[in-house]
Amino acid sequence: MLAALVWLTIFQQARRVSFAGGEGIVKSFKSENGTWTNMVKMKLGWMPALGRIGAETMVLFDEADLRAA
């Protein structure tokens, strides 16, 4: 008989999280090699003089690097 283990992520979509250097909101997540990888959209600060370019506010984090905010 095979036992199936279901591993659930701690952080679901739209969950506010913090990490070393900032805060953000989980936009998506997926399981890779036995760990969860989360795409986090960081809070926007002041508009830089050169403006913003694309998705520079999206960062990938392993679940172990995040804390609930």
mmCIF file with all atom_site columns, N, CA and C in Angstrom, residues 40-66:
data_model
loop_
_atom_site.group_PDB
_atom_site.id
_atom_site.type_symbol
_atom_site.label_atom_id
_atom_site.label_alt_id
_atom_site.label_comp_id
_atom_site.label_asym_id
_atom_site.label_entity_id
_atom_site.label_seq_id
_atom_site.pdbx_PDB_ins_code
_atom_site.Cartn_x
_atom_site.Cartn_y
_atom_site.Cartn_z
_atom_site.occupancy
_atom_site.B_iso_or_equiv
_atom_site.pdbx_formal_charge
_atom_site.auth_seq_id
_atom_site.auth_comp_id
_atom_site.auth_asym_id
_atom_site.auth_atom_id
_atom_site.pdbx_PDB_model_num
ATOM 1  N N  . VAL A 1 40 ? 6.763  37.012 -5.062  1.00 0.00 ? 40 VAL A N  1
ATOM 2  C CA . VAL A 1 40 ? 6.268  38.063 -4.176  1.00 0.00 ? 40 VAL A CA 1
ATOM 3  C C  . VAL A 1 40 ? 6.378  39.408 -4.886  1.00 0.00 ? 40 VAL A C  1
ATOM 4  N N  . LYS A 1 41 ? 5.290  40.164 -4.861  1.00 0.00 ? 41 LYS A N  1
ATOM 5  C CA . LYS A 1 41 ? 5.302  41.525 -5.398  1.00 0.00 ? 41 LYS A CA 1
ATOM 6  C C  . LYS A 1 41 ? 5.619  42.457 -4.234  1.00 0.00 ? 41 LYS A C  1
ATOM 7  N N  . MET A 1 42 ? 6.734  43.160 -4.339  1.00 0.00 ? 42 MET A N  1
ATOM 8  C CA . MET A 1 42 ? 7.167  44.056 -3.277  1.00 0.00 ? 42 MET A CA 1
ATOM 9  C C  . MET A 1 42 ? 6.343  45.339 -3.287  1.00 0.00 ? 42 MET A C  1
ATOM 10 N N  . LYS A 1 43 ? 6.249  45.961 -2.089  1.00 0.00 ? 43 LYS A N  1
ATOM 11 C CA . LYS A 1 43 ? 5.596  47.260 -2.002  1.00 0.00 ? 43 LYS A CA 1
ATOM 12 C C  . LYS A 1 43 ? 6.436  48.282 -2.755  1.00 0.00 ? 43 LYS A C  1
ATOM 13 N N  . LEU A 1 44 ? 5.775  49.170 -3.473  1.00 0.00 ? 44 LEU A N  1
ATOM 14 C CA . LEU A 1 44 ? 6.488  50.204 -4.220  1.00 0.00 ? 44 LEU A CA 1
ATOM 15 C C  . LEU A 1 44 ? 6.849  51.355 -3.288  1.00 0.00 ? 44 LEU A C  1
ATOM 16 N N  . GLY A 1 45 ? 8.071  51.812 -3.405  1.00 0.00 ? 45 GLY A N  1
ATOM 17 C CA . GLY A 1 45 ? 8.521  52.971 -2.652  1.00 0.00 ? 45 GLY A CA 1
ATOM 18 C C  . GLY A 1 45 ? 8.349  54.223 -3.496  1.00 0.00 ? 45 GLY A C  1
ATOM 19 N N  . TRP A 1 46 ? 9.202  55.194 -3.271  1.00 0.00 ? 46 TRP A N  1
ATOM 20 C CA . TRP A 1 46 ? 9.175  56.420 -4.055  1.00 0.00 ? 46 TRP A CA 1
ATOM 21 C C  . TRP A 1 46 ? 9.514  56.121 -5.508  1.00 0.00 ? 46 TRP A C  1
ATOM 22 N N  . MET A 1 47 ? 8.942  56.901 -6.412  1.00 0.00 ? 47 MET A N  1
ATOM 23 C CA . MET A 1 47 ? 9.224  56.757 -7.838  1.00 0.00 ? 47 MET A CA 1
ATOM 24 C C  . MET A 1 47 ? 10.665 57.204 -8.103  1.00 0.00 ? 47 MET A C  1
ATOM 25 N N  . PRO A 1 48 ? 11.507 56.322 -8.655  1.00 0.00 ? 48 PRO A N  1
ATOM 26 C CA . PRO A 1 48 ? 12.876 56.719 -8.961  1.00 0.00 ? 48 PRO A CA 1
ATOM 27 C C  . PRO A 1 48 ? 12.915 57.767 -10.084 1.00 0.00 ? 48 PRO A C  1
ATOM 28 N N  . ALA A 1 49 ? 14.015 58.531 -10.124 1.00 0.00 ? 49 ALA A N  1
ATOM 29 C CA . ALA A 1 49 ? 14.152 59.590 -11.125 1.00 0.00 ? 49 ALA A CA 1
ATOM 30 C C  . ALA A 1 49 ? 14.063 59.052 -12.555 1.00 0.00 ? 49 ALA A C  1
ATOM 31 N N  . LEU A 1 50 ? 14.537 57.818 -12.772 1.00 0.00 ? 50 LEU A N  1
ATOM 32 C CA . LEU A 1 50 ? 14.508 57.228 -14.116 1.00 0.00 ? 50 LEU A CA 1
ATOM 33 C C  . LEU A 1 50 ? 13.189 56.538 -14.435 1.00 0.00 ? 50 LEU A C  1
ATOM 34 N N  . GLY A 1 51 ? 12.278 56.470 -13.472 1.00 0.00 ? 51 GLY A N  1
ATOM 35 C CA . GLY A 1 51 ? 11.017 55.782 -13.682 1.00 0.00 ? 51 GLY A CA 1
ATOM 36 C C  . GLY A 1 51 ? 11.138 54.296 -13.416 1.00 0.00 ? 51 GLY A C  1
ATOM 37 N N  . ARG A 1 52 ? 10.036 53.596 -13.517 1.00 0.00 ? 52 ARG A N  1
ATOM 38 C CA . ARG A 1 52 ? 10.024 52.150 -13.284 1.00 0.00 ? 52 ARG A CA 1
ATOM 39 C C  . ARG A 1 52 ? 10.029 51.416 -14.619 1.00 0.00 ? 52 ARG A C  1
ATOM 40 N N  . ILE A 1 53 ? 10.693 50.262 -14.631 1.00 0.00 ? 53 ILE A N  1
ATOM 41 C CA . ILE A 1 53 ? 10.790 49.474 -15.860 1.00 0.00 ? 53 ILE A CA 1
ATOM 42 C C  . ILE A 1 53 ? 10.263 48.072 -15.580 1.00 0.00 ? 53 ILE A C  1
ATOM 43 N N  . GLY A 1 54 ? 9.181  47.693 -16.205 1.00 0.00 ? 54 GLY A N  1
ATOM 44 C CA . GLY A 1 54 ? 8.670  46.321 -16.136 1.00 0.00 ? 54 GLY A CA 1
ATOM 45 C C  . GLY A 1 54 ? 8.349  45.825 -14.742 1.00 0.00 ? 54 GLY A C  1
ATOM 46 N N  . ALA A 1 55 ? 8.672  44.550 -14.498 1.00 0.00 ? 55 ALA A N  1
ATOM 47 C CA . ALA A 1 55 ? 8.279  43.869 -13.262 1.00 0.00 ? 55 ALA A CA 1
ATOM 48 C C  . ALA A 1 55 ? 9.424  43.811 -12.265 1.00 0.00 ? 55 ALA A C  1
ATOM 49 N N  . GLU A 1 56 ? 10.113 44.932 -12.056 1.00 0.00 ? 56 GLU A N  1
ATOM 50 C CA . GLU A 1 56 ? 11.247 44.888 -11.140 1.00 0.00 ? 56 GLU A CA 1
ATOM 51 C C  . GLU A 1 56 ? 10.821 44.698 -9.693  1.00 0.00 ? 56 GLU A C  1
ATOM 52 N N  . THR A 1 57 ? 9.532  44.737 -9.424  1.00 0.00 ? 57 THR A N  1
ATOM 53 C CA . THR A 1 57 ? 9.063  44.565 -8.057  1.00 0.00 ? 57 THR A CA 1
ATOM 54 C C  . THR A 1 57 ? 8.694  43.119 -7.734  1.00 0.00 ? 57 THR A C  1
ATOM 55 N N  . MET A 1 58 ? 8.855  42.192 -8.663  1.00 0.00 ? 58 MET A N  1
ATOM 56 C CA . MET A 1 58 ? 8.559  40.781 -8.432  1.00 0.00 ? 58 MET A CA 1
ATOM 57 C C  . MET A 1 58 ? 9.842  40.035 -8.083  1.00 0.00 ? 58 MET A C  1
ATOM 58 N N  . VAL A 1 59 ? 9.812  39.276 -6.987  1.00 0.00 ? 59 VAL A N  1
ATOM 59 C CA . VAL A 1 59 ? 10.986 38.552 -6.515  1.00 0.00 ? 59 VAL A CA 1
ATOM 60 C C  . VAL A 1 59 ? 10.573 37.127 -6.170  1.00 0.00 ? 59 VAL A C  1
ATOM 61 N N  . LEU A 1 60 ? 11.429 36.144 -6.495  1.00 0.00 ? 60 LEU A N  1
ATOM 62 C CA . LEU A 1 60 ? 11.180 34.751 -6.122  1.00 0.00 ? 60 LEU A CA 1
ATOM 63 C C  . LEU A 1 60 ? 11.864 34.440 -4.792  1.00 0.00 ? 60 LEU A C  1
ATOM 64 N N  . PHE A 1 61 ? 11.124 33.811 -3.880  1.00 0.00 ? 61 PHE A N  1
ATOM 65 C CA . PHE A 1 61 ? 11.651 33.425 -2.575  1.00 0.00 ? 61 PHE A CA 1
ATOM 66 C C  . PHE A 1 61 ? 11.298 31.984 -2.278  1.00 0.00 ? 61 PHE A C  1
ATOM 67 N N  . ASP A 1 62 ? 12.202 31.269 -1.610  1.00 0.00 ? 62 ASP A N  1
ATOM 68 C CA . ASP A 1 62 ? 11.844 29.985 -1.029  1.00 0.00 ? 62 ASP A CA 1
ATOM 69 C C  . ASP A 1 62 ? 10.985 30.261 0.192   1.00 0.00 ? 62 ASP A C  1
ATOM 70 N N  . GLU A 1 63 ? 10.106 29.342 0.526   1.00 0.00 ? 63 GLU A N  1
ATOM 71 C CA . GLU A 1 63 ? 9.191  29.527 1.648   1.00 0.00 ? 63 GLU A CA 1
ATOM 72 C C  . GLU A 1 63 ? 9.930  29.810 2.960   1.00 0.00 ? 63 GLU A C  1
ATOM 73 N N  . ALA A 1 64 ? 11.108 29.218 3.136   1.00 0.00 ? 64 ALA A N  1
ATOM 74 C CA . ALA A 1 64 ? 11.874 29.393 4.381   1.00 0.00 ? 64 ALA A CA 1
ATOM 75 C C  . ALA A 1 64 ? 12.364 30.834 4.561   1.00 0.00 ? 64 ALA A C  1
ATOM 76 N N  . ASP A 1 65 ? 12.405 31.615 3.477   1.00 0.00 ? 65 ASP A N  1
ATOM 77 C CA . ASP A 1 65 ? 12.900 32.995 3.549   1.00 0.00 ? 65 ASP A CA 1
ATOM 78 C C  . ASP A 1 65 ? 11.816 34.003 3.884   1.00 0.00 ? 65 ASP A C  1
ATOM 79 N N  . LEU A 1 66 ? 10.556 33.552 3.990   1.00 0.00 ? 66 LEU A N  1
ATOM 80 C CA . LEU A 1 66 ? 9.433  34.457 4.218   1.00 0.00 ? 66 LEU A CA 1
ATOM 81 C C  . LEU A 1 66 ? 8.853  34.306 5.614   1.00 0.00 ? 66 LEU A C  1
#
